[in-house]
Amino acid sequence: MAASKSVERLSPRLVTPAEPTPAGPLRLSWLDRYPTQMALIESLHVFKPAPERDGDGAGPARTIERALAQALVQYYPLAGRLGFTDDGGLLQVDCGGDGSGVWFTEAEAACGLEDVEYLEHPMMISKDELLPPTPAAEKDERKLVLLVQVTTFACGGFVVGFRFSHAVADGPGAAQFMAAVGEYARGNSAATTVEPHWGREAIPNPATAVIGSLPSPVGAKHLEYLAMDISAEYIGHYKAQYNDASHGGSWCSAFEVLVAKAWQSRTRAACFDPDSDVHLCFAMNARPLLHASLPHAGAGFYGNCYYIMRVSAPAGKVAGLSIPDVVKIIKDGKRRMPSEFTRWATGEAGANGGEDPYQITADYRTLLVSDWSRLGFAEVDYGWGPPAHVVPLTNLDYIATCILVKPWAHKPGARLITQCVTPDRIAAFHQGMLDMN
């Protein structure tokens, strides 16, 4: 008889910092307040059972709950609530008020992780059962900063579901906090390895910055999900091609190789007009560029600090070039980042109705790429070892996305999670990714 795949939740409880923390408002930066940051970023982190932990102290949920309270002493803004202006604009984090804290949900699944194939797509348990719910006590979900759910499976493995406000932390910042919780969960009673810093005043606030329109599903295409495991040999094949080509002795990364291949395969599969431009957008960490103004040269800063680079080329060119030459287009874009960021930070880019580099669009010709493989999520350890894999979730199936994550623990290579072509073109896109000729 197959094990039940139902999930039983206990009532959410509010976790507050383990020690008294400062109260009052903390102003968010311009980038924190950008309209698209109001979304709660959702992810599932899948941990296999650790037999050596059987019967050894508290289980995953109670261990993580206790560690969460300890970590919130240093990261107390994450226990706050977002504050808005009278016209609904995001302004600040209100810390230490009534009802502040992180909502934590403990849950149990009657089956083992192997019974649900470790939540590989298509997931045999709905993501909504594994993500923390919004309690009825919260009248305005927009104000929430962080919610956590730990679901323990019959095998002893568990899944940590996060809903994390992008307004308070970017990817590296969120991973930094999760790593701190991991340190406390493993028994570290002192301060964490990385001391967190707020420092939002260091982020540029250009008076002439343009804020583009929000993405809209109206008229957008429905896009199909596809996840692919990429071998180290596959990556090495294209790296060798790049190194053998005449590129001045430079090297290329796995990210550049896989993004180049995905951009080209998608462009071919979608059959764009060869003369129309296609676009590739990806976030780049801006901390190195603000080294002098960020507290402690950026070490421990967990707020939003990135810039979105956009590279464009005619569809016919992207489809027809070799992969090393597509990599070169991407590299050329990355080299422009310091100068473009400076133009934006000084207000030059936004003058006279300029473009908004942070705008997210549902335009089918634009592919939005995220690199989760180096953020630190795959190294978080609550005492049961690092996660077997991490599952980024998106609720916007009309924005063409490609997310690079680490493969299963201890496996070389990478995993590519895409939602970037229409259902009728998914087979052509997949075949293009497999084709190494």
Short mmCIF file of C-alpha atoms in Angstrom, two decimals:
data_model
loop_
_atom_site.label_atom_id
_atom_site.label_comp_id
_atom_site.label_asym_id
_atom_site.label_seq_id
_atom_site.Cartn_x
_atom_site.Cartn_y
_atom_site.Cartn_z
CA MET A 1 0.00 0.00 0.00
CA ALA A 2 1.42 3.37 -1.03
CA ALA A 3 2.21 5.81 1.75
CA SER A 4 -0.10 8.81 2.03
CA LYS A 5 1.35 11.96 0.53
CA SER A 6 -0.65 14.27 2.76
CA VAL A 7 0.97 16.97 4.89
CA GLU A 8 -0.32 17.75 8.38
CA ARG A 9 0.48 21.23 9.73
CA LEU A 10 0.50 22.52 13.27
CA SER A 11 -0.74 26.07 13.77
CA PRO A 12 1.85 28.71 12.78
CA ARG A 13 3.66 30.26 15.73
CA LEU A 14 5.52 33.53 15.97
CA VAL A 15 9.27 33.23 16.54
CA THR A 16 10.81 36.32 18.11
CA PRO A 17 14.49 37.13 18.72
CA ALA A 18 15.94 35.17 21.64
CA GLU A 19 17.19 38.41 23.25
CA PRO A 20 15.96 42.02 23.32
CA THR A 21 16.65 43.91 20.07
CA PRO A 22 16.38 47.55 18.94
CA ALA A 23 12.94 48.92 18.10
CA GLY A 24 11.96 51.55 15.58
CA PRO A 25 12.00 52.15 11.82
CA LEU A 26 14.91 51.33 9.50
CA ARG A 27 14.77 53.08 6.15
CA LEU A 28 15.11 50.93 3.05
CA SER A 29 17.35 51.85 0.12
CA TRP A 30 16.14 52.96 -3.32
CA LEU A 31 16.75 49.47 -4.65
CA ASP A 32 15.01 47.83 -1.68
CA ARG A 33 11.98 50.02 -2.39
CA TYR A 34 11.85 49.19 -6.11
CA PRO A 35 8.26 48.00 -6.83
CA THR A 36 9.12 44.42 -7.88
CA GLN A 37 10.96 43.82 -4.59
CA MET A 38 7.65 43.64 -2.72
CA ALA A 39 7.29 40.01 -3.83
CA LEU A 40 7.93 37.15 -1.40
CA ILE A 41 10.57 34.93 -3.02
CA GLU A 42 9.66 31.27 -2.53
CA SER A 43 11.98 28.28 -2.38
CA LEU A 44 12.12 24.70 -1.09
CA HIS A 45 15.30 23.24 0.40
CA VAL A 46 15.30 19.42 0.45
CA PHE A 47 17.40 17.60 3.07
CA LYS A 48 17.95 13.85 3.09
CA PRO A 49 17.84 11.93 6.39
CA ALA A 50 21.04 11.62 8.41
CA PRO A 51 20.99 8.16 10.10
CA GLU A 52 23.64 9.24 12.58
CA ARG A 53 21.14 11.83 13.92
CA ASP A 54 18.42 9.26 14.71
CA GLY A 55 17.31 9.75 18.31
CA ASP A 56 19.96 12.42 18.81
CA GLY A 57 18.22 15.38 20.44
CA ALA A 58 15.54 17.56 18.86
CA GLY A 59 14.23 16.95 15.37
CA PRO A 60 14.71 19.32 12.41
CA ALA A 61 11.70 21.57 13.13
CA ARG A 62 12.50 22.32 16.77
CA THR A 63 16.22 22.63 16.03
CA ILE A 64 15.64 25.18 13.25
CA GLU A 65 13.00 27.06 15.25
CA ARG A 66 15.40 27.52 18.17
CA ALA A 67 18.26 28.54 15.84
CA LEU A 68 15.95 30.99 14.05
CA ALA A 69 15.26 32.81 17.33
CA GLN A 70 19.00 33.03 18.00
CA ALA A 71 19.85 34.31 14.51
CA LEU A 72 17.12 36.97 14.71
CA VAL A 73 19.02 38.70 17.50
CA GLN A 74 21.57 39.90 14.92
CA TYR A 75 19.14 39.90 12.01
CA TYR A 76 16.29 41.56 13.93
CA PRO A 77 14.97 43.53 10.91
CA LEU A 78 13.81 40.21 9.45
CA ALA A 79 11.39 39.93 12.38
CA GLY A 80 9.91 43.34 11.57
CA ARG A 81 7.14 44.42 9.23
CA LEU A 82 7.37 46.52 6.09
CA GLY A 83 6.11 50.09 6.41
CA PHE A 84 4.44 51.99 3.59
CA THR A 85 3.72 55.61 2.72
CA ASP A 86 0.15 56.89 2.57
CA ASP A 87 0.05 56.27 -1.19
CA GLY A 88 1.23 52.66 -0.84
CA GLY A 89 4.93 53.16 -1.56
CA LEU A 90 7.44 50.99 0.29
CA LEU A 91 9.44 53.02 2.80
CA GLN A 92 10.97 51.18 5.76
CA VAL A 93 11.09 48.17 8.06
CA ASP A 94 9.34 48.72 11.39
CA CYS A 95 11.25 46.73 14.02
CA GLY A 96 10.11 45.52 17.41
CA GLY A 97 6.46 46.52 17.29
CA ASP A 98 3.43 44.53 18.40
CA GLY A 99 3.06 41.32 16.41
CA SER A 100 6.60 41.38 15.07
CA GLY A 101 8.43 38.11 14.61
CA VAL A 102 8.81 35.39 11.99
CA TRP A 103 5.87 33.07 11.39
CA PHE A 104 7.09 29.47 11.73
CA THR A 105 5.04 26.42 10.74
CA GLU A 106 5.88 22.86 11.76
CA ALA A 107 4.50 20.09 9.56
CA GLU A 108 4.77 16.35 9.01
CA ALA A 109 4.38 14.21 5.88
CA ALA A 110 3.27 10.59 6.24
CA CYS A 111 5.49 9.43 3.37
CA GLY A 112 9.24 9.34 2.83
CA LEU A 113 11.09 11.71 0.51
CA GLU A 114 11.84 8.79 -1.80
CA ASP A 115 8.07 8.22 -2.13
CA VAL A 116 7.74 11.66 -3.70
CA GLU A 117 11.01 11.43 -5.67
CA TYR A 118 12.64 14.08 -3.48
CA LEU A 119 10.27 16.69 -4.96
CA GLU A 120 11.59 16.46 -8.47
CA HIS A 121 9.33 18.07 -11.06
CA PRO A 122 6.44 17.49 -11.40
CA MET A 123 6.15 17.60 -7.62
CA MET A 124 3.97 14.88 -6.11
CA ILE A 125 3.10 17.19 -3.20
CA SER A 126 1.78 20.66 -3.97
CA LYS A 127 4.26 23.43 -3.24
CA ASP A 128 1.51 25.20 -1.31
CA GLU A 129 1.57 22.40 1.28
CA LEU A 130 5.33 22.80 1.78
CA LEU A 131 5.48 26.59 1.84
CA PRO A 132 4.50 28.47 5.01
CA PRO A 133 0.93 29.83 4.92
CA THR A 134 0.01 33.39 5.77
CA PRO A 135 -1.74 33.30 9.17
CA ALA A 136 -5.17 34.87 9.45
CA ALA A 137 -3.75 37.23 12.08
CA GLU A 138 -1.81 39.04 9.35
CA LYS A 139 -4.23 41.50 7.78
CA ASP A 140 -1.78 42.76 5.11
CA GLU A 141 0.49 40.13 3.55
CA ARG A 142 2.53 42.86 1.88
CA LYS A 143 4.05 43.75 5.25
CA LEU A 144 5.57 40.31 5.90
CA VAL A 145 9.34 39.93 5.68
CA LEU A 146 9.92 36.22 6.31
CA LEU A 147 7.91 33.02 6.82
CA VAL A 148 9.39 29.55 7.38
CA GLN A 149 7.94 26.02 7.31
CA VAL A 150 9.80 22.82 8.21
CA THR A 151 8.11 19.63 6.97
CA THR A 152 9.57 16.41 8.40
CA PHE A 153 9.06 13.24 6.33
CA ALA A 154 8.63 9.68 7.61
CA CYS A 155 12.15 8.78 6.47
CA GLY A 156 13.71 11.42 8.71
CA GLY A 157 14.45 13.81 5.86
CA PHE A 158 12.86 17.24 5.78
CA VAL A 159 12.04 20.22 3.58
CA VAL A 160 12.49 23.84 4.61
CA GLY A 161 10.12 26.17 2.78
CA PHE A 162 10.96 29.88 2.74
CA ARG A 163 8.94 32.93 1.73
CA PHE A 164 11.43 35.78 1.94
CA SER A 165 10.79 39.43 1.11
CA HIS A 166 13.08 40.68 -1.65
CA ALA A 167 12.71 44.17 -0.18
CA VAL A 168 14.94 43.32 2.79
CA ALA A 169 17.51 40.93 1.31
CA ASP A 170 18.85 39.95 -2.09
CA GLY A 171 19.96 36.39 -2.95
CA PRO A 172 23.40 36.54 -1.27
CA GLY A 173 21.81 38.29 1.73
CA ALA A 174 19.11 35.63 2.16
CA ALA A 175 21.70 32.85 1.92
CA GLN A 176 23.86 34.67 4.48
CA PHE A 177 20.96 34.66 6.94
CA MET A 178 20.15 30.97 6.30
CA ALA A 179 23.82 30.11 6.90
CA ALA A 180 23.65 31.96 10.23
CA VAL A 181 20.59 29.91 11.25
CA GLY A 182 22.58 26.83 10.26
CA GLU A 183 25.48 27.81 12.50
CA TYR A 184 23.21 28.14 15.53
CA ALA A 185 21.41 24.90 14.64
CA ARG A 186 24.74 23.08 14.68
CA GLY A 187 25.42 24.29 18.19
CA ASN A 188 27.32 27.54 17.76
CA SER A 189 26.32 29.62 20.77
CA ALA A 190 28.51 32.62 19.95
CA ALA A 191 28.06 35.25 17.25
CA THR A 192 27.92 33.94 13.69
CA THR A 193 30.96 33.85 11.42
CA VAL A 194 29.69 36.76 9.31
CA GLU A 195 28.48 39.79 11.25
CA PRO A 196 25.43 41.30 9.50
CA HIS A 197 25.22 44.99 8.61
CA TRP A 198 22.22 47.11 7.57
CA GLY A 199 24.02 50.04 5.87
CA ARG A 200 21.28 50.86 3.33
CA GLU A 201 22.43 54.48 3.11
CA ALA A 202 25.41 53.25 1.06
CA ILE A 203 23.17 52.23 -1.87
CA PRO A 204 22.87 54.98 -4.52
CA ASN A 205 19.65 56.99 -4.61
CA PRO A 206 19.72 58.76 -7.98
CA ALA A 207 17.18 61.57 -8.13
CA THR A 208 16.58 61.06 -11.85
CA ALA A 209 16.22 57.27 -11.73
CA VAL A 210 13.45 56.02 -13.98
CA ILE A 211 11.04 53.34 -12.71
CA GLY A 212 9.49 51.37 -15.56
CA SER A 213 6.08 49.71 -15.61
CA LEU A 214 5.53 46.41 -13.81
CA PRO A 215 5.30 43.19 -15.86
CA SER A 216 1.77 42.32 -16.89
CA PRO A 217 0.28 38.96 -17.92
CA VAL A 218 -2.03 40.70 -20.40
CA GLY A 219 -1.15 39.41 -23.85
CA ALA A 220 1.80 37.40 -22.51
CA LYS A 221 2.49 33.81 -23.51
CA HIS A 222 2.14 30.81 -21.20
CA LEU A 223 5.58 29.23 -20.76
CA GLU A 224 6.45 25.60 -20.08
CA TYR A 225 8.65 24.35 -17.21
CA LEU A 226 11.74 22.24 -17.97
CA ALA A 227 14.55 21.17 -15.63
CA MET A 228 17.78 19.67 -16.97
CA ASP A 229 20.78 18.18 -15.24
CA ILE A 230 23.95 19.21 -17.04
CA SER A 231 27.06 17.06 -16.74
CA ALA A 232 30.53 18.38 -16.01
CA GLU A 233 31.61 16.87 -19.35
CA TYR A 234 28.98 18.93 -21.19
CA ILE A 235 30.23 22.13 -19.54
CA GLY A 236 33.84 21.16 -20.15
CA HIS A 237 33.12 20.53 -23.84
CA TYR A 238 32.01 24.12 -24.43
CA LYS A 239 34.66 25.59 -22.15
CA ALA A 240 37.28 23.81 -24.27
CA GLN A 241 35.69 25.21 -27.42
CA TYR A 242 35.95 28.71 -25.99
CA ASN A 243 39.54 28.21 -24.87
CA ASP A 244 40.50 26.81 -28.29
CA ALA A 245 38.99 29.81 -30.07
CA SER A 246 40.89 33.06 -30.38
CA HIS A 247 39.70 34.95 -27.30
CA GLY A 248 42.91 36.46 -26.07
CA GLY A 249 43.67 33.76 -23.52
CA SER A 250 40.58 34.56 -21.41
CA TRP A 251 38.55 31.84 -19.69
CA CYS A 252 34.81 31.36 -19.40
CA SER A 253 32.61 30.18 -16.54
CA ALA A 254 30.00 27.43 -16.39
CA PHE A 255 27.37 30.17 -16.02
CA GLU A 256 28.48 31.86 -19.25
CA VAL A 257 28.57 28.57 -21.16
CA LEU A 258 25.13 27.41 -20.00
CA VAL A 259 23.46 30.79 -20.45
CA ALA A 260 24.92 31.09 -23.95
CA LYS A 261 23.65 27.62 -24.84
CA ALA A 262 20.19 28.28 -23.35
CA TRP A 263 19.89 31.69 -25.07
CA GLN A 264 20.82 30.21 -28.43
CA SER A 265 18.63 27.09 -28.04
CA ARG A 266 15.65 29.21 -27.00
CA THR A 267 16.18 31.68 -29.85
CA ARG A 268 16.25 28.85 -32.37
CA ALA A 269 13.26 27.03 -30.85
CA ALA A 270 11.09 30.15 -30.67
CA CYS A 271 11.68 30.94 -34.37
CA PHE A 272 12.04 34.69 -33.86
CA ASP A 273 12.35 36.94 -36.91
CA PRO A 274 16.11 36.83 -37.67
CA ASP A 275 16.25 40.64 -37.90
CA SER A 276 14.47 41.27 -34.58
CA ASP A 277 16.55 41.78 -31.45
CA VAL A 278 16.48 39.26 -28.62
CA HIS A 279 17.58 40.22 -25.12
CA LEU A 280 19.31 38.53 -22.22
CA CYS A 281 19.07 40.02 -18.70
CA PHE A 282 20.99 38.87 -15.64
CA ALA A 283 21.74 40.33 -12.20
CA MET A 284 25.33 41.09 -11.22
CA ASN A 285 26.53 41.68 -7.68
CA ALA A 286 27.33 45.38 -7.22
CA ARG A 287 29.04 45.03 -3.83
CA PRO A 288 32.56 45.23 -5.33
CA LEU A 289 31.64 48.57 -6.94
CA LEU A 290 30.47 50.01 -3.60
CA HIS A 291 33.41 48.64 -1.64
CA ALA A 292 34.36 52.08 -0.30
CA SER A 293 30.87 53.12 0.86
CA LEU A 294 29.41 49.87 2.22
CA PRO A 295 30.04 49.12 5.91
CA HIS A 296 33.04 46.80 6.39
CA ALA A 297 33.67 46.96 2.64
CA GLY A 298 30.45 45.03 2.02
CA ALA A 299 31.20 42.05 4.27
CA GLY A 300 27.96 41.08 6.00
CA PHE A 301 25.76 43.48 4.01
CA TYR A 302 22.54 41.62 3.23
CA GLY A 303 20.42 44.23 1.46
CA ASN A 304 19.77 44.50 -2.26
CA CYS A 305 23.00 45.34 -4.04
CA TYR A 306 22.95 44.27 -7.67
CA TYR A 307 22.60 45.64 -11.17
CA ILE A 308 20.73 44.04 -14.06
CA MET A 309 22.80 43.79 -17.21
CA ARG A 310 21.05 43.58 -20.55
CA VAL A 311 22.69 42.30 -23.71
CA SER A 312 20.95 42.33 -27.07
CA ALA A 313 21.62 40.99 -30.55
CA PRO A 314 19.60 40.10 -33.66
CA ALA A 315 17.93 36.70 -33.33
CA GLY A 316 19.59 35.48 -36.51
CA LYS A 317 23.02 36.30 -35.10
CA VAL A 318 22.40 34.56 -31.75
CA ALA A 319 20.99 31.50 -33.56
CA GLY A 320 23.85 31.28 -36.05
CA LEU A 321 26.97 31.96 -33.99
CA SER A 322 29.13 29.33 -32.35
CA ILE A 323 28.69 28.97 -28.58
CA PRO A 324 32.10 30.59 -27.92
CA ASP A 325 30.95 33.66 -29.87
CA VAL A 326 27.67 33.83 -27.94
CA VAL A 327 29.74 33.63 -24.74
CA LYS A 328 31.75 36.59 -26.04
CA ILE A 329 28.55 38.67 -26.40
CA ILE A 330 27.71 37.89 -22.76
CA LYS A 331 31.24 38.71 -21.60
CA ASP A 332 31.17 42.01 -23.47
CA GLY A 333 27.98 42.87 -21.60
CA LYS A 334 29.48 41.96 -18.23
CA ARG A 335 32.48 44.19 -18.94
CA ARG A 336 30.13 47.15 -19.38
CA MET A 337 28.63 46.68 -15.94
CA PRO A 338 30.93 49.04 -13.91
CA SER A 339 30.43 51.95 -16.30
CA GLU A 340 26.68 51.37 -16.70
CA PHE A 341 26.17 51.06 -12.94
CA THR A 342 28.11 54.29 -12.40
CA ARG A 343 25.96 56.09 -14.99
CA TRP A 344 22.84 54.86 -13.20
CA ALA A 345 24.17 55.66 -9.70
CA THR A 346 25.08 59.24 -10.66
CA GLY A 347 21.71 59.83 -12.33
CA GLU A 348 23.15 60.14 -15.83
CA ALA A 349 21.34 57.04 -17.15
CA GLY A 350 17.93 58.27 -16.00
CA ALA A 351 18.27 61.82 -17.25
CA ASN A 352 15.94 62.95 -20.04
CA GLY A 353 13.60 59.98 -19.68
CA GLY A 354 16.26 57.29 -19.94
CA GLU A 355 15.67 53.56 -19.52
CA ASP A 356 15.13 51.68 -16.27
CA PRO A 357 17.81 48.95 -16.01
CA TYR A 358 15.88 47.17 -13.23
CA GLN A 359 12.64 46.78 -15.18
CA ILE A 360 11.37 43.21 -15.49
CA THR A 361 9.39 42.59 -18.64
CA ALA A 362 7.04 39.92 -19.96
CA ASP A 363 8.29 40.58 -23.51
CA TYR A 364 8.78 37.09 -25.01
CA ARG A 365 11.99 38.21 -26.72
CA THR A 366 13.62 38.77 -23.32
CA LEU A 367 15.17 35.96 -21.25
CA LEU A 368 15.76 36.68 -17.56
CA VAL A 369 18.59 34.61 -16.05
CA SER A 370 19.39 34.02 -12.37
CA ASP A 371 22.44 32.24 -10.96
CA TRP A 372 21.56 30.49 -7.69
CA SER A 373 24.57 28.18 -7.86
CA ARG A 374 26.95 30.57 -6.10
CA LEU A 375 24.63 32.33 -3.64
CA GLY A 376 25.32 29.91 -0.78
CA PHE A 377 21.96 28.11 -0.48
CA ALA A 378 23.54 24.76 -1.36
CA GLU A 379 26.00 25.03 1.54
CA VAL A 380 23.48 25.74 4.34
CA ASP A 381 23.71 23.02 7.01
CA TYR A 382 21.30 22.73 9.96
CA GLY A 383 23.13 19.70 11.34
CA TRP A 384 21.91 17.14 8.81
CA GLY A 385 24.38 18.09 6.08
CA PRO A 386 23.78 20.39 3.09
CA PRO A 387 20.58 20.08 1.06
CA ALA A 388 20.22 17.39 -1.58
CA HIS A 389 18.88 20.11 -3.82
CA VAL A 390 17.22 23.52 -3.78
CA VAL A 391 14.01 24.27 -5.69
CA PRO A 392 13.45 27.92 -6.70
CA LEU A 393 9.76 28.62 -7.27
CA THR A 394 8.13 31.20 -9.47
CA ASN A 395 4.51 32.29 -9.66
CA LEU A 396 4.97 34.22 -12.90
CA ASP A 397 4.77 31.70 -15.73
CA TYR A 398 4.58 34.50 -18.31
CA ILE A 399 8.12 35.84 -17.74
CA ALA A 400 10.80 33.86 -19.61
CA THR A 401 13.27 32.66 -16.98
CA CYS A 402 16.32 30.45 -16.71
CA ILE A 403 17.75 29.64 -13.25
CA LEU A 404 21.10 27.95 -12.70
CA VAL A 405 21.31 25.93 -9.48
CA LYS A 406 23.76 23.42 -8.09
CA PRO A 407 23.03 19.79 -8.97
CA TRP A 408 22.24 17.13 -6.42
CA ALA A 409 24.72 17.15 -3.52
CA HIS A 410 28.10 15.62 -4.35
CA LYS A 411 27.38 15.52 -8.09
CA PRO A 412 29.48 17.54 -10.53
CA GLY A 413 27.89 19.71 -13.19
CA ALA A 414 24.82 21.95 -12.84
CA ARG A 415 21.06 21.98 -13.00
CA LEU A 416 19.19 24.35 -15.29
CA ILE A 417 15.59 25.21 -14.39
CA THR A 418 13.80 26.94 -17.23
CA GLN A 419 10.38 28.36 -18.01
CA CYS A 420 11.17 30.14 -21.22
CA VAL A 421 9.32 28.75 -24.25
CA THR A 422 5.72 27.98 -25.11
CA PRO A 423 4.52 24.35 -24.75
CA ASP A 424 4.62 23.76 -28.51
CA ARG A 425 8.33 24.72 -28.62
CA ILE A 426 9.55 22.89 -25.50
CA ALA A 427 10.69 19.78 -27.41
CA ALA A 428 12.72 21.87 -29.86
CA PHE A 429 14.30 23.82 -27.00
CA HIS A 430 15.19 20.62 -25.11
CA GLN A 431 16.67 19.04 -28.23
CA GLY A 432 18.70 22.18 -28.84
CA MET A 433 20.14 21.99 -25.34
CA LEU A 434 21.07 18.31 -25.84
CA ASP A 435 22.71 18.90 -29.23
CA MET A 436 26.47 19.31 -28.76
CA ASN A 437 27.37 19.58 -32.44
#
